[in-house]
């Protein structure tokens, strides 16, 4: 059961800007052509550009995923790394169309859930990388968490959802689709919480016992999730395994980018310039790109 946290960060603690959100996610895959086809034909992404090393995918013209070829093995179970990248569609009809497309193409689901704040479908790509496709319920309908859980994992009525798809033919992911959140499996929670909440300033919104926590900016249910579900002390994925290579956090302006960078460097956390912003790494070596968006 997910337990809401009424005061996750101490009063006066550093808090990241409310308009912060997740941007592009970069995935390391084995067969670039096979993976690009999966994301385009089954999930509805558009191909923006591709060369022999990577493919950049979008929805409604908005870049969301970058696939990097060269992995030598699929995602290895019981290791730390990616749990899933969550693709958020703009409404229930769009989620229904995605479900219908998965059914039409024979793409198996690993699960589906009604989370009170959202409705979600779960699956994996050809390398076993976890994916969620979800839609948010209107924020005004979300439980406030004061009398019970903000989120649960109730059954989702897939037949009722399919009835919402309408008569329009499949045309891929619609404008308004984005990366809603990134969910990671980590070997230990304490340093992850210290980095993402204590240093970067995301608010801890919920906990699942001592095995997971969910963090967000601006009162969202979660932009980041961290779990121990591969086991405490789970090793990193072996070299060359398919996995999340990096993800982007988009802040609203240059001043917020500079404020966040100063916060990290003053704590002795290394940062590096990149073409359109800067990068850092979490305690487990995952690269995070920070840019204005």
PDB file of N, CA, C and O in Angstrom, residues 4 8 65 69 71 102 128 205 277:
ATOM      1  N   UNK A   4       0.878   8.091   1.806  1.00  0.00           N
ATOM      2  CA  UNK A   4       1.209   9.479   1.513  1.00  0.00           C
ATOM      3  C   UNK A   4       2.118  10.050   2.579  1.00  0.00           C
ATOM      4  O   UNK A   4       2.118   9.623   3.729  1.00  0.00           O
ATOM      5  N   UNK A   8       7.204  15.740   3.508  1.00  0.00           N
ATOM      6  CA  UNK A   8       8.326  14.929   3.065  1.00  0.00           C
ATOM      7  C   UNK A   8       9.655  15.642   3.236  1.00  0.00           C
ATOM      8  O   UNK A   8      10.640  15.045   3.632  1.00  0.00           O
ATOM      9  N   UNK A  65      12.029   9.960 -26.882  1.00  0.00           N
ATOM     10  CA  UNK A  65      12.929   8.839 -26.651  1.00  0.00           C
ATOM     11  C   UNK A  65      14.080   8.881 -27.644  1.00  0.00           C
ATOM     12  O   UNK A  65      13.899   9.251 -28.811  1.00  0.00           O
ATOM     13  N   UNK A  69      21.864   2.059 -30.199  1.00  0.00           N
ATOM     14  CA  UNK A  69      22.200   0.676 -30.478  1.00  0.00           C
ATOM     15  C   UNK A  69      23.519   0.273 -29.844  1.00  0.00           C
ATOM     16  O   UNK A  69      24.293   1.105 -29.378  1.00  0.00           O
ATOM     17  N   UNK A  71      23.888  -2.554 -27.477  1.00  0.00           N
ATOM     18  CA  UNK A  71      23.824  -3.463 -26.323  1.00  0.00           C
ATOM     19  C   UNK A  71      24.071  -4.899 -26.802  1.00  0.00           C
ATOM     20  O   UNK A  71      23.761  -5.256 -27.944  1.00  0.00           O
ATOM     21  N   UNK A 102      -2.163  -2.265 -29.189  1.00  0.00           N
ATOM     22  CA  UNK A 102      -1.415  -3.381 -28.609  1.00  0.00           C
ATOM     23  C   UNK A 102      -2.138  -4.700 -28.856  1.00  0.00           C
ATOM     24  O   UNK A 102      -1.515  -5.711 -29.187  1.00  0.00           O
ATOM     25  N   UNK A 128      13.285  -6.279 -23.144  1.00  0.00           N
ATOM     26  CA  UNK A 128      12.833  -6.425 -21.769  1.00  0.00           C
ATOM     27  C   UNK A 128      12.833  -5.137 -20.982  1.00  0.00           C
ATOM     28  O   UNK A 128      12.686  -5.169 -19.751  1.00  0.00           O
ATOM     29  N   UNK A 205       6.488  12.197  -2.220  1.00  0.00           N
ATOM     30  CA  UNK A 205       5.026  12.234  -2.189  1.00  0.00           C
ATOM     31  C   UNK A 205       4.407  11.012  -1.523  1.00  0.00           C
ATOM     32  O   UNK A 205       3.374  11.106  -0.884  1.00  0.00           O
ATOM     33  N   UNK A 277      22.760  22.346 -21.995  1.00  0.00           N
ATOM     34  CA  UNK A 277      22.545  22.419 -20.557  1.00  0.00           C
ATOM     35  C   UNK A 277      23.735  21.848 -19.823  1.00  0.00           C
ATOM     36  O   UNK A 277      24.877  22.179 -20.143  1.00  0.00           O
TER      37      UNK A 277
END
